[in-house]
Coordinates of C-alpha atoms and ligand atoms in Angstrom, one line a residue:
M1 CA 51.6 98.9 134.6
R2 CA 52.6 102.2 132.9
R3 CA 55.9 102.0 134.8
A4 CA 56.5 98.5 133.5
I5 CA 56.0 99.7 130.0
I6 CA 58.4 102.6 130.4
V7 CA 61.0 100.3 131.9
T8 CA 60.6 97.9 129.0
A9 CA 60.9 100.7 126.5
L10 CA 64.0 102.1 128.3
L11 CA 65.6 98.6 128.3
Q12 CA 64.9 98.3 124.6
V13 CA 66.5 101.7 123.9
M14 CA 69.6 100.7 126.0
D15 CA 69.8 97.5 124.2
A16 CA 69.6 99.2 120.8
V17 CA 72.4 101.6 121.9
A18 CA 74.6 98.8 123.1
T19 CA 74.3 96.8 119.9
A20 CA 74.1 99.9 117.6
V21 CA 76.2 99.3 114.5
H22 CA 78.9 101.9 114.1
T23 CA 78.1 104.2 111.1
V24 CA 80.9 105.0 108.6
Q25 CA 80.1 107.9 106.3
V26 CA 81.3 107.5 102.7
P27 CA 82.5 110.9 101.3
Q28 CA 80.6 111.6 98.1
T29 CA 82.2 111.6 94.7
G30 CA 84.6 114.6 94.3
S31 CA 85.5 114.9 97.9
P32 CA 89.2 115.3 98.8
L33 CA 91.1 112.1 99.1
P34 CA 91.0 111.1 102.8
R35 CA 94.2 110.1 104.6
P36 CA 93.8 106.9 106.6
R37 CA 94.9 107.2 110.2
E38 CA 98.5 106.0 110.7
L39 CA 99.8 104.1 113.7
R40 CA 103.6 104.3 113.8
S41 CA 106.0 102.4 116.0
T42 CA 108.0 104.2 118.6
D43 CA 111.2 102.9 120.2
G44 CA 111.1 99.7 118.2
L45 CA 107.6 98.8 119.2
L46 CA 104.1 99.1 117.7
D47 CA 101.5 97.7 120.0
V48 CA 98.0 97.9 118.5
V49 CA 94.5 96.4 118.5
F50 CA 92.5 95.6 115.4
S51 CA 88.9 95.0 116.4
L52 CA 86.8 93.4 113.8
G53 CA 83.2 94.5 114.1
A54 CA 80.1 95.4 112.1
V55 CA 79.8 98.8 110.4
H56 CA 77.1 100.5 108.6
L57 CA 78.6 102.0 105.4
Q58 CA 76.5 105.0 104.4
G59 CA 76.8 107.4 101.5
S60 CA 74.5 109.1 99.0
T61 CA 74.6 106.1 96.6
I62 CA 75.4 103.2 98.9
D63 CA 74.1 101.9 102.2
I64 CA 75.5 98.5 103.3
T65 CA 76.2 96.7 106.6
T66 CA 79.6 94.9 106.6
R67 CA 82.7 94.1 108.6
A68 CA 85.7 96.4 109.2
F69 CA 88.7 96.9 111.5
N70 CA 88.3 99.6 114.2
G71 CA 85.2 101.0 112.7
T72 CA 86.9 102.5 109.6
L73 CA 87.3 101.7 105.9
P74 CA 90.2 101.0 105.4
G75 CA 91.5 100.2 108.9
P76 CA 94.4 102.3 110.2
T77 CA 97.7 102.1 108.4
L78 CA 100.4 100.3 110.4
A79 CA 103.9 101.8 110.0
V80 CA 106.9 100.0 111.2
R81 CA 110.7 99.8 110.6
A82 CA 112.9 96.8 110.0
G83 CA 113.9 95.2 113.3
D84 CA 110.8 96.5 115.2
R85 CA 108.4 94.3 117.2
L86 CA 104.8 94.5 116.1
R87 CA 102.2 93.3 118.6
L88 CA 98.9 93.1 117.0
R89 CA 95.9 91.9 119.0
I90 CA 92.8 90.8 117.0
M91 CA 89.6 91.4 118.9
N92 CA 86.7 89.7 117.3
E93 CA 83.7 91.8 118.3
L94 CA 81.3 89.8 116.1
D95 CA 78.7 87.6 117.8
G96 CA 77.4 84.1 117.4
P97 CA 75.9 82.1 115.8
K98 CA 78.9 80.9 113.8
G99 CA 77.0 80.4 110.6
H100 CA 77.2 77.4 108.3
N101 CA 79.9 74.9 108.7
A102 CA 81.6 73.6 105.6
F103 CA 85.0 72.9 104.1
N104 CA 85.9 74.3 100.7
K105 CA 83.0 76.7 100.6
E106 CA 82.4 80.0 102.4
H107 CA 81.6 79.3 106.1
H108 CA 82.0 80.6 109.6
P109 CA 81.7 84.2 108.6
N110 CA 82.4 85.5 112.1
T111 CA 85.6 83.6 112.7
T112 CA 88.7 85.5 111.9
N113 CA 92.5 85.8 112.0
I114 CA 95.1 88.1 110.3
H115 CA 97.7 87.9 107.5
L116 CA 100.5 90.5 106.8
H117 CA 100.4 90.3 103.1
G118 CA 103.9 90.5 101.5
L119 CA 106.0 90.7 104.7
H120 CA 109.0 88.5 104.9
V121 CA 108.1 87.3 108.4
S122 CA 107.8 84.0 110.3
P123 CA 104.8 81.9 109.2
N124 CA 104.6 80.3 112.7
A125 CA 102.6 81.3 115.7
P126 CA 102.5 83.9 117.2
A127 CA 103.5 85.6 114.0
D128 CA 102.0 85.2 110.5
D129 CA 100.3 81.9 111.2
V130 CA 97.0 81.7 109.2
L131 CA 96.5 77.9 109.6
D132 CA 96.1 77.5 113.4
M133 CA 95.7 80.9 115.0
K134 CA 92.1 82.2 114.9
A135 CA 89.6 84.2 116.9
G136 CA 86.0 83.0 117.0
P137 CA 83.1 85.3 117.8
Q138 CA 83.9 87.4 121.0
E139 CA 87.4 85.9 121.1
S140 CA 90.8 87.5 120.7
S141 CA 94.2 86.4 119.6
Q142 CA 97.6 88.0 120.2
H143 CA 100.1 88.1 117.4
V144 CA 103.7 89.1 117.9
Y145 CA 105.9 89.8 114.8
E146 CA 109.6 90.3 115.1
I147 CA 110.0 92.4 111.9
F148 CA 113.1 90.9 110.3
E149 CA 116.3 93.1 110.5
G150 CA 116.8 92.5 106.8
Q151 CA 113.2 93.3 105.9
A152 CA 113.2 95.6 102.8
P153 CA 111.1 98.7 103.2
G154 CA 107.9 98.9 101.2
T155 CA 104.2 98.9 100.9
F156 CA 102.3 95.9 102.3
W157 CA 98.8 95.3 103.8
A158 CA 97.0 93.4 106.4
H159 CA 93.7 91.4 106.1
P160 CA 91.9 88.5 107.6
H161 CA 92.8 85.1 106.2
H162 CA 90.6 82.4 107.9
H163 CA 89.8 79.7 105.3
G164 CA 86.1 80.1 104.4
S165 CA 85.6 83.7 105.6
V166 CA 88.4 85.6 103.7
M167 CA 86.2 86.8 100.9
L168 CA 83.4 88.1 103.2
Q169 CA 85.8 89.8 105.6
A170 CA 88.9 91.0 103.6
G171 CA 86.7 91.5 100.5
A172 CA 84.0 93.6 102.1
G173 CA 85.9 96.1 104.3
A174 CA 88.4 94.6 106.7
A175 CA 91.8 95.7 105.3
A176 CA 94.6 98.1 106.2
A177 CA 97.8 99.3 104.7
L178 CA 101.1 98.3 106.3
L179 CA 104.3 100.2 105.6
V180 CA 107.8 99.3 106.3
L181 CA 109.4 102.8 106.4
D182 CA 112.4 103.7 104.4
P183 CA 115.5 104.0 106.6
P184 CA 117.2 107.4 106.7
G185 CA 119.4 107.9 103.6
F186 CA 117.9 104.9 101.8
L187 CA 116.0 106.9 99.1
S188 CA 117.6 109.4 96.8
P189 CA 117.1 113.0 98.1
Q190 CA 114.7 113.5 95.2
L191 CA 112.5 110.6 96.2
Q192 CA 112.8 111.4 99.9
A193 CA 111.4 114.9 99.2
L194 CA 108.2 113.7 97.5
D195 CA 104.8 113.9 99.1
D196 CA 103.9 110.3 99.8
R197 CA 100.3 109.1 99.8
V198 CA 98.8 105.7 100.7
L199 CA 95.8 104.7 98.6
V200 CA 93.9 101.7 99.7
L201 CA 91.7 100.5 96.9
Q202 CA 88.8 98.4 98.1
S203 CA 86.6 97.0 95.4
L204 CA 83.2 95.8 96.4
P205 CA 81.8 93.2 94.0
I206 CA 78.4 93.6 95.5
G207 CA 76.5 90.7 93.8
K208 CA 79.3 88.2 94.5
L209 CA 79.4 89.3 98.2
Q210 CA 75.7 88.8 98.6
Q211 CA 76.0 85.4 97.1
V212 CA 78.9 84.5 99.3
A213 CA 77.1 85.7 102.4
K214 CA 74.2 83.5 101.5
T215 CA 76.5 80.4 101.1
A216 CA 78.1 81.1 104.5
G217 CA 74.8 81.5 106.3
D218 CA 75.9 85.1 107.2
E219 CA 73.4 87.3 109.0
L220 CA 75.4 90.5 108.9
F221 CA 76.4 91.5 105.4
N222 CA 73.4 93.4 104.0
V223 CA 72.8 95.7 101.1
Q224 CA 70.2 98.3 101.9
K225 CA 71.0 100.5 98.9
W226 CA 73.4 100.2 96.0
D227 CA 73.1 102.9 93.2
E228 CA 76.6 102.1 91.9
D229 CA 78.2 99.8 89.4
S230 CA 78.2 96.1 90.3
E231 CA 81.8 96.5 91.3
T232 CA 82.7 99.8 92.8
V233 CA 86.0 100.8 94.3
L234 CA 86.4 102.8 97.5
V235 CA 89.7 104.7 97.7
N236 CA 90.6 105.3 101.3
G237 CA 87.0 104.8 102.0
A238 CA 85.7 107.4 99.5
L239 CA 83.9 107.2 96.2
R240 CA 86.0 108.6 93.3
P241 CA 87.8 111.2 95.5
V242 CA 90.1 113.9 94.2
L243 CA 93.8 114.3 94.9
T244 CA 94.9 117.9 94.3
V245 CA 98.5 118.4 93.3
K246 CA 100.5 121.3 91.8
P247 CA 101.0 121.1 88.0
G248 CA 104.4 119.5 87.3
E249 CA 104.8 118.3 90.9
W250 CA 106.1 114.7 91.3
Q251 CA 104.0 112.7 93.8
R252 CA 104.6 109.2 95.2
L253 CA 101.4 107.1 95.3
R254 CA 101.4 103.8 97.2
L255 CA 98.6 101.9 95.6
V256 CA 97.3 98.9 97.6
M257 CA 94.8 96.8 95.6
A258 CA 92.8 95.5 98.5
G259 CA 90.3 94.0 96.1
V260 CA 89.6 90.3 96.2
A261 CA 88.1 89.3 92.9
S262 CA 88.9 91.5 89.9
W263 CA 92.2 93.2 89.0
A264 CA 92.8 96.8 88.1
H265 CA 94.1 98.0 84.7
L266 CA 94.9 101.6 85.5
S267 CA 95.7 104.6 83.3
F268 CA 96.5 108.0 84.7
G269 CA 95.1 110.5 82.1
D270 CA 97.9 112.8 80.8
C271 CA 100.1 112.3 83.9
E272 CA 103.6 110.8 83.5
T273 CA 103.7 107.6 85.4
A274 CA 106.9 106.0 86.6
L275 CA 107.0 102.7 88.4
L276 CA 109.0 102.6 91.6
A277 CA 108.1 99.4 93.3
K278 CA 105.8 96.4 92.9
D279 CA 104.4 94.4 95.8
G280 CA 106.5 96.5 98.2
I281 CA 109.8 95.7 96.5
Y282 CA 111.7 98.5 94.7
I283 CA 112.4 97.7 91.0
A284 CA 116.0 97.9 89.8
D285 CA 115.4 100.3 86.9
F286 CA 113.5 103.3 88.3
P287 CA 112.1 105.4 86.6
R288 CA 110.3 102.8 84.5
F289 CA 107.7 104.7 82.6
V290 CA 104.6 102.6 82.1
P291 CA 101.4 103.4 80.2
R292 CA 99.4 101.3 82.6
V293 CA 99.6 99.8 86.0
F294 CA 98.4 96.2 86.4
L295 CA 97.2 95.5 89.9
P296 CA 96.0 92.0 90.7
P297 CA 93.8 91.6 93.7
G298 CA 96.2 91.8 96.6
G299 CA 99.0 93.5 94.6
R300 CA 100.6 96.8 95.2
A301 CA 102.4 99.4 93.1
D302 CA 104.3 102.4 94.2
V303 CA 104.3 105.0 91.3
V304 CA 105.6 108.5 90.9
V305 CA 103.3 110.7 88.9
R306 CA 103.4 114.2 87.5
C307 CA 100.4 115.8 86.0
P308 CA 100.1 118.9 83.7
G309 CA 97.7 121.8 84.5
A310 CA 95.5 123.5 82.0
A311 CA 97.2 125.5 79.2
G312 CA 95.8 128.8 80.4
G313 CA 97.0 128.1 84.0
G314 CA 93.7 126.8 85.3
A315 CA 93.0 123.4 86.9
L316 CA 93.1 120.2 84.9
E317 CA 91.5 116.9 86.0
H318 CA 93.1 113.5 85.2
K319 CA 90.9 110.6 85.8
V320 CA 92.6 107.4 87.1
V321 CA 90.6 104.8 85.3
S322 CA 90.6 101.0 85.1
D323 CA 89.4 99.5 81.9
S324 CA 88.0 96.0 81.3
S325 CA 90.5 93.3 80.5
P326 CA 92.2 93.8 77.1
I327 CA 91.5 90.1 76.2
A328 CA 88.8 87.6 76.8
G329 CA 88.8 84.4 78.7
V330 CA 91.1 85.7 81.5
A331 CA 90.7 87.3 84.9
K332 CA 88.1 90.1 85.0
A333 CA 89.2 93.7 85.5
V334 CA 87.2 96.3 87.3
S335 CA 86.1 99.1 84.9
G336 CA 85.4 102.6 86.0
T337 CA 87.0 105.6 87.6
F338 CA 89.0 105.0 90.8
F339 CA 90.0 108.6 91.6
T340 CA 90.9 111.9 90.0
I341 CA 94.1 113.8 90.1
R342 CA 93.5 117.6 89.9
A343 CA 96.5 119.6 88.9
E344 CA 95.8 123.1 90.2
G345 CA 97.7 126.2 91.2
D346 CA 101.0 127.7 90.2
A347 CA 103.2 125.4 88.2
L348 CA 105.9 124.2 90.5
Q349 CA 109.4 125.4 90.0
G350 CA 112.4 123.7 91.6
L351 CA 113.6 120.3 92.4
T352 CA 110.5 118.2 91.9
S353 CA 109.7 119.7 88.5
E354 CA 112.9 118.2 87.1
G355 CA 113.0 114.8 85.4
L356 CA 113.3 111.9 87.7
H357 CA 116.8 110.7 88.5
P358 CA 117.5 106.9 88.3
W359 CA 117.6 105.2 91.6
A360 CA 117.9 101.6 92.9
P361 CA 118.0 100.4 96.5
P362 CA 121.5 100.7 97.8
T363 CA 121.3 97.2 99.4
R364 CA 119.2 94.1 98.9
P365 CA 118.8 91.6 101.7
A366 CA 119.6 87.9 101.1
Y367 CA 116.0 86.9 100.4
L368 CA 116.0 89.4 97.5
Q369 CA 119.3 88.5 95.8
D370 CA 119.1 88.1 92.1
L371 CA 118.5 84.5 91.2
K372 CA 118.5 84.8 87.4
S373 CA 121.9 83.1 87.0
A374 CA 121.7 81.0 90.2
T375 CA 121.6 77.2 90.0
V376 CA 118.3 75.7 91.1
T377 CA 118.9 73.3 94.0
P378 CA 118.5 69.7 92.6
G379 CA 114.9 68.5 92.7
C380 CA 113.6 72.0 93.7
A381 CA 111.9 72.9 90.4
C382 CA 108.2 72.0 90.6
A383 CA 105.1 72.9 88.5
T384 CA 102.2 74.6 90.2
A385 CA 99.2 74.8 88.0
M386 CA 96.4 77.1 89.0
G387 CA 93.1 75.7 88.0
D388 CA 92.9 72.8 85.5
P389 CA 96.1 72.6 83.6
V390 CA 94.3 72.4 80.3
T391 CA 91.3 74.8 80.7
G392 CA 92.6 77.0 83.6
K393 CA 89.2 76.6 85.2
G394 CA 88.5 75.3 88.6
K395 CA 89.6 76.1 92.2
L396 CA 92.6 73.9 92.1
M397 CA 96.3 74.1 93.1
E398 CA 98.4 71.6 91.1
G399 CA 95.3 69.4 90.6
H400 CA 94.2 69.5 94.3
S401 CA 91.8 71.5 96.4
W402 CA 92.6 72.3 100.0
S403 CA 92.5 69.1 102.1
D404 CA 94.2 69.9 105.4
D405 CA 97.0 71.9 107.0
Y406 CA 99.5 69.1 106.8
S407 CA 99.2 67.8 103.2
Y408 CA 102.1 69.5 101.7
M409 CA 102.1 70.2 98.0
H410 CA 105.8 70.7 97.6
S411 CA 108.7 70.8 100.0
S412 CA 112.1 72.4 100.2
P413 CA 115.0 72.6 102.6
R414 CA 116.3 75.9 104.1
D415 CA 118.7 78.0 101.9
A416 CA 117.6 76.3 98.7
V417 CA 117.1 78.1 95.4
V418 CA 113.6 77.0 94.4
E419 CA 111.9 77.3 91.1
R420 CA 108.1 77.2 90.4
R421 CA 106.7 76.8 86.9
L422 CA 103.3 78.5 87.3
H423 CA 100.4 77.9 85.0
G424 CA 97.0 79.5 84.8
V425 CA 98.3 82.9 86.0
D426 CA 96.2 84.7 83.3
R427 CA 93.1 83.7 85.2
H428 CA 94.2 83.2 88.8
P429 CA 96.4 85.7 90.7
Y430 CA 99.1 83.5 92.4
H431 CA 100.0 84.7 95.9
Q432 CA 102.7 83.3 98.1
H433 CA 103.2 84.1 101.8
T434 CA 106.6 84.5 103.6
Y435 CA 108.7 84.5 100.4
P436 CA 108.3 87.0 97.6
F437 CA 109.5 85.5 94.2
Q438 CA 111.5 86.7 91.2
L439 CA 110.2 86.4 87.6
M440 CA 112.6 84.6 85.3
S441 CA 110.9 85.8 82.1
N442 CA 108.3 88.1 80.8
A443 CA 106.3 85.8 78.5
G444 CA 103.4 88.3 78.2
G445 CA 105.7 91.1 76.8
S446 CA 104.1 94.0 78.7
P447 CA 106.5 96.7 79.8
Y448 CA 105.0 96.5 83.3
F449 CA 106.6 93.1 83.9
K450 CA 110.3 92.4 83.4
S451 CA 112.4 89.4 83.9
G452 CA 114.1 89.9 87.3
D453 CA 111.2 91.7 88.9
W454 CA 109.9 90.6 92.3
H455 CA 106.3 90.0 93.3
D456 CA 104.2 88.3 96.0
T457 CA 101.0 88.3 93.9
Y458 CA 101.2 87.7 90.2
L459 CA 98.7 87.9 87.4
D460 CA 99.5 88.6 83.8
V461 CA 96.5 88.2 81.4
F462 CA 98.9 88.1 78.4
S463 CA 100.5 84.8 79.4
T464 CA 99.2 81.8 81.2
K465 CA 102.7 80.7 82.2
A466 CA 105.4 82.2 84.3
V467 CA 108.6 80.8 85.8
M468 CA 109.7 82.2 89.1
R469 CA 112.3 81.6 91.8
Y470 CA 112.9 82.3 95.4
Q471 CA 115.5 81.4 98.0
T472 CA 114.3 79.8 101.3
K473 CA 116.3 82.1 103.5
D474 CA 115.5 83.0 107.1
F475 CA 112.3 81.2 107.9
S476 CA 111.1 77.6 108.1
G477 CA 107.6 76.4 108.3
P478 CA 104.4 76.1 106.3
L479 CA 104.5 78.3 103.2
V480 CA 100.9 79.1 102.2
V481 CA 100.3 79.6 98.5
H482 CA 96.9 80.4 97.0
C483 CA 94.7 82.2 94.5
H484 CA 94.1 85.8 95.5
D485 CA 90.7 85.7 94.0
L486 CA 89.5 85.1 97.5
S487 CA 86.3 83.3 96.6
H488 CA 88.5 80.8 94.7
S489 CA 90.8 80.5 97.8
D490 CA 87.8 80.0 100.2
G491 CA 86.6 77.4 97.7
G492 CA 89.8 75.4 98.0
Q493 CA 92.3 77.0 95.7
I494 CA 94.9 77.1 98.5
A495 CA 97.8 74.8 99.4
V496 CA 100.8 74.6 101.7
E497 CA 104.5 74.0 100.9
W498 CA 106.9 73.0 103.6
V499 CA 110.1 74.9 104.0
G500 CA 112.7 73.2 106.2
A501 CA 112.4 69.6 104.9
E502 CA 115.4 67.3 104.4
S503 CA 115.1 67.7 100.6
C504 CA 113.0 69.1 97.8
G505 CA 109.9 67.3 96.7
C506 CA 107.2 68.0 94.2
D507 CA 103.6 67.0 94.2
L508 CA 103.6 65.3 97.6
I509 CA 99.9 65.4 98.2
G510 CA 98.4 61.9 98.2
E511 CA 101.8 60.3 98.7
T512 CA 102.8 58.6 102.0
Q513 CA 105.9 60.8 101.7
H514 CA 104.0 63.7 103.1
A515 CA 103.6 61.9 106.5
E516 CA 107.3 61.9 106.7
V517 CA 107.5 65.6 105.9
E518 CA 104.8 66.3 108.5
L519 CA 107.0 64.8 111.2
G520 CA 109.7 67.4 110.3
G521 CA 112.1 65.2 108.3
T522 CA 112.8 61.9 110.0
Q523 CA 116.3 61.3 108.7
G524 CA 117.9 63.5 111.3
E525 CA 116.2 61.8 114.2
A526 CA 118.1 58.6 114.8
L527 CA 115.8 57.5 117.6
R528 CA 112.8 57.0 115.5
T529 CA 112.9 53.5 114.1
V530 CA 112.0 52.7 110.5
A531 CA 109.2 50.5 111.7
A532 CA 107.6 53.3 113.7
T533 CA 107.8 55.6 110.8
L534 CA 106.2 53.1 108.4
C535 CA 103.5 52.4 110.9
L536 CA 102.7 56.1 111.4
A537 CA 102.7 56.7 107.6
M538 CA 100.2 53.8 107.2
L539 CA 98.0 55.1 109.9
F540 CA 98.2 58.6 108.5
T541 CA 97.3 57.4 105.0
L542 CA 94.3 55.5 106.4
A543 CA 93.2 58.6 108.4
C544 CA 93.6 60.8 105.4
A545 CA 91.5 58.4 103.3
F546 CA 88.8 58.3 105.9
V547 CA 88.8 62.1 106.2
R548 CA 88.6 62.4 102.4
V549 CA 85.7 60.0 102.1
A550 CA 83.9 61.8 105.0
R551 CA 84.5 65.2 103.3
S552 CA 83.4 64.2 99.9
F553 CA 80.2 62.7 101.5
R554 CA 79.6 65.9 103.3
D555 CA 80.4 68.1 100.3
Q556 CA 77.9 66.2 98.2
A557 CA 75.3 66.4 100.9
G558 CA 74.7 70.0 99.9
D559 CA 73.3 73.0 101.8
D560 CA 70.5 71.1 103.6
A561 CA 73.1 69.1 105.5
Y562 CA 74.4 72.2 107.3
A563 CA 71.3 72.4 109.5
V564 CA 71.9 68.9 110.7
M565 CA 75.6 69.5 111.3
G566 CA 74.9 72.7 113.2
D567 CA 77.5 75.2 114.0
G568 CA 80.3 74.9 116.4
T569 CA 83.1 72.5 115.7
D570 CA 85.4 73.0 112.8
V571 CA 85.4 70.0 110.6
S572 CA 88.8 70.9 109.2
A573 CA 90.4 70.7 112.7
Ligands
LIG601 C1 77.8 87.5 113.2 O1 77.9 88.7 114.0 C2 76.9 89.6 113.7 C3 77.2 90.9 114.4 O2 77.5 90.7 115.8 C4 75.6 89.0 114.1 O3 74.5 89.9 113.7 C5 75.4 87.7 113.3 O4 74.2 87.1 113.7 C6 76.5 86.8 113.6 N1 76.4 85.5 112.9 C7 76.3 85.3 111.6 C8 76.2 83.9 111.2 O5 76.2 86.2 110.8
LIG602 CU1 91.7 81.5 91.2

């Protein structure tokens, strides 16, 4: 009898150990800025595993259970060079049940995949495919990326991108920086000599995450303690850490805004702040001194800063602070201190205490060629309104919410110069996979944005409109575009364009034309008869209509219907 009790107790202990959630300590305010672990390619290969699992995030003011890569916040930094092969295995260590099933609503919180944000890389499996590749609970998926020879070096990041679970995974811990290293001799000697720090900024909108977890039927995300602001930012996993520098020393900071809802509106105390790159793309007019850095959720900025010490020679602290949005009725900015730069020690003499020398990248690959005076390929200028075109509200892309992988919003052929007239980018951060884009104007007038700058994630609260261009070089396939307020994207503010079509097309959703696009451009395929095409198009339209009716029925059915539908099959498939 007693033995049985002991055995049972032992089994319980073993069970608890086996399922024990890994604890991540959050360094308290004022601790030195941590350096995320870096995994760097050797001999042209980086072969790594990201395992997505539960972590217990514990600090003096916070105690939450959430999801992270490899048990750390942020995940390890991946560092590769152009031309490398990156093998990235996603191991999903989360368990069943799958949680609620739904469509344009948070669902399946334990199903995952991965996106390399900002990289000019193939959108097709086994590379940056976020539409079909996924790993359910206890499954894994193997990604292989041939990093393009012409990939420009810069600061990128990696995060999960499975429709319906992006907010809860990427927005609550699962994110890692990704660097494409500068080739030897690429930077100026002055820039090359700078200390270079990666800062992954992970904002946790705690109330919103709790709400999203509830919607998804998530059993993992849990807040045990939260004595912080409603939105608090972890910098390399620490709360308001301190970066210590020498007075007068120039320092390169790679800021990765791995937030998912609010943007950052950063000032750097009395430090001089020069912009070097945005979204991993070097600007053409370095050093561009900016009073503030605007980081939309998902955006990056490489800045070079120099901070003064105290007059008497002592230490001086400069708070890097984000302020609430300067105007109302636009996207919300996080307010609060992100980190502190402490200038301490002997004032630095020598090279780095000089002024900054102008520098621009010695070469730009084809996909980053200046398009300001290019001719837009006929038919390739389309409007993409984010949210309702009049009010800017709603989780819509050009009037539609996400319907399925093969309803293309716009299409374009390879090697086209494409123009998009964006609307609603004061509320919704527009993000585009595969192809970064070039701004054709600076309607908002802020010195942070200039006509000719490149971005992959764009938000400017001072102007609802922006015109941008990109050139469809190097890769064909589905081009995913969405709002990087990830609860909007999970809610349906995501669409796909098709690169590699016969010709350009705008607003194809709902037209039979998109059936043709789906088949990969029928014109070239002489064998397919006109009759067969028409027949397929009709069948496709009918099927689409049926799916739409079914979906709207289900969406209206509300939360109670989930229990009946159970978990398991993916309705979107
Ligand atoms: C997801 O995985 C976690 C951790 O394994 C588990 O506790 C939870 O029950 C799973 N399902 C849901 C819907 O949260
Ligand atoms: Cu949005």
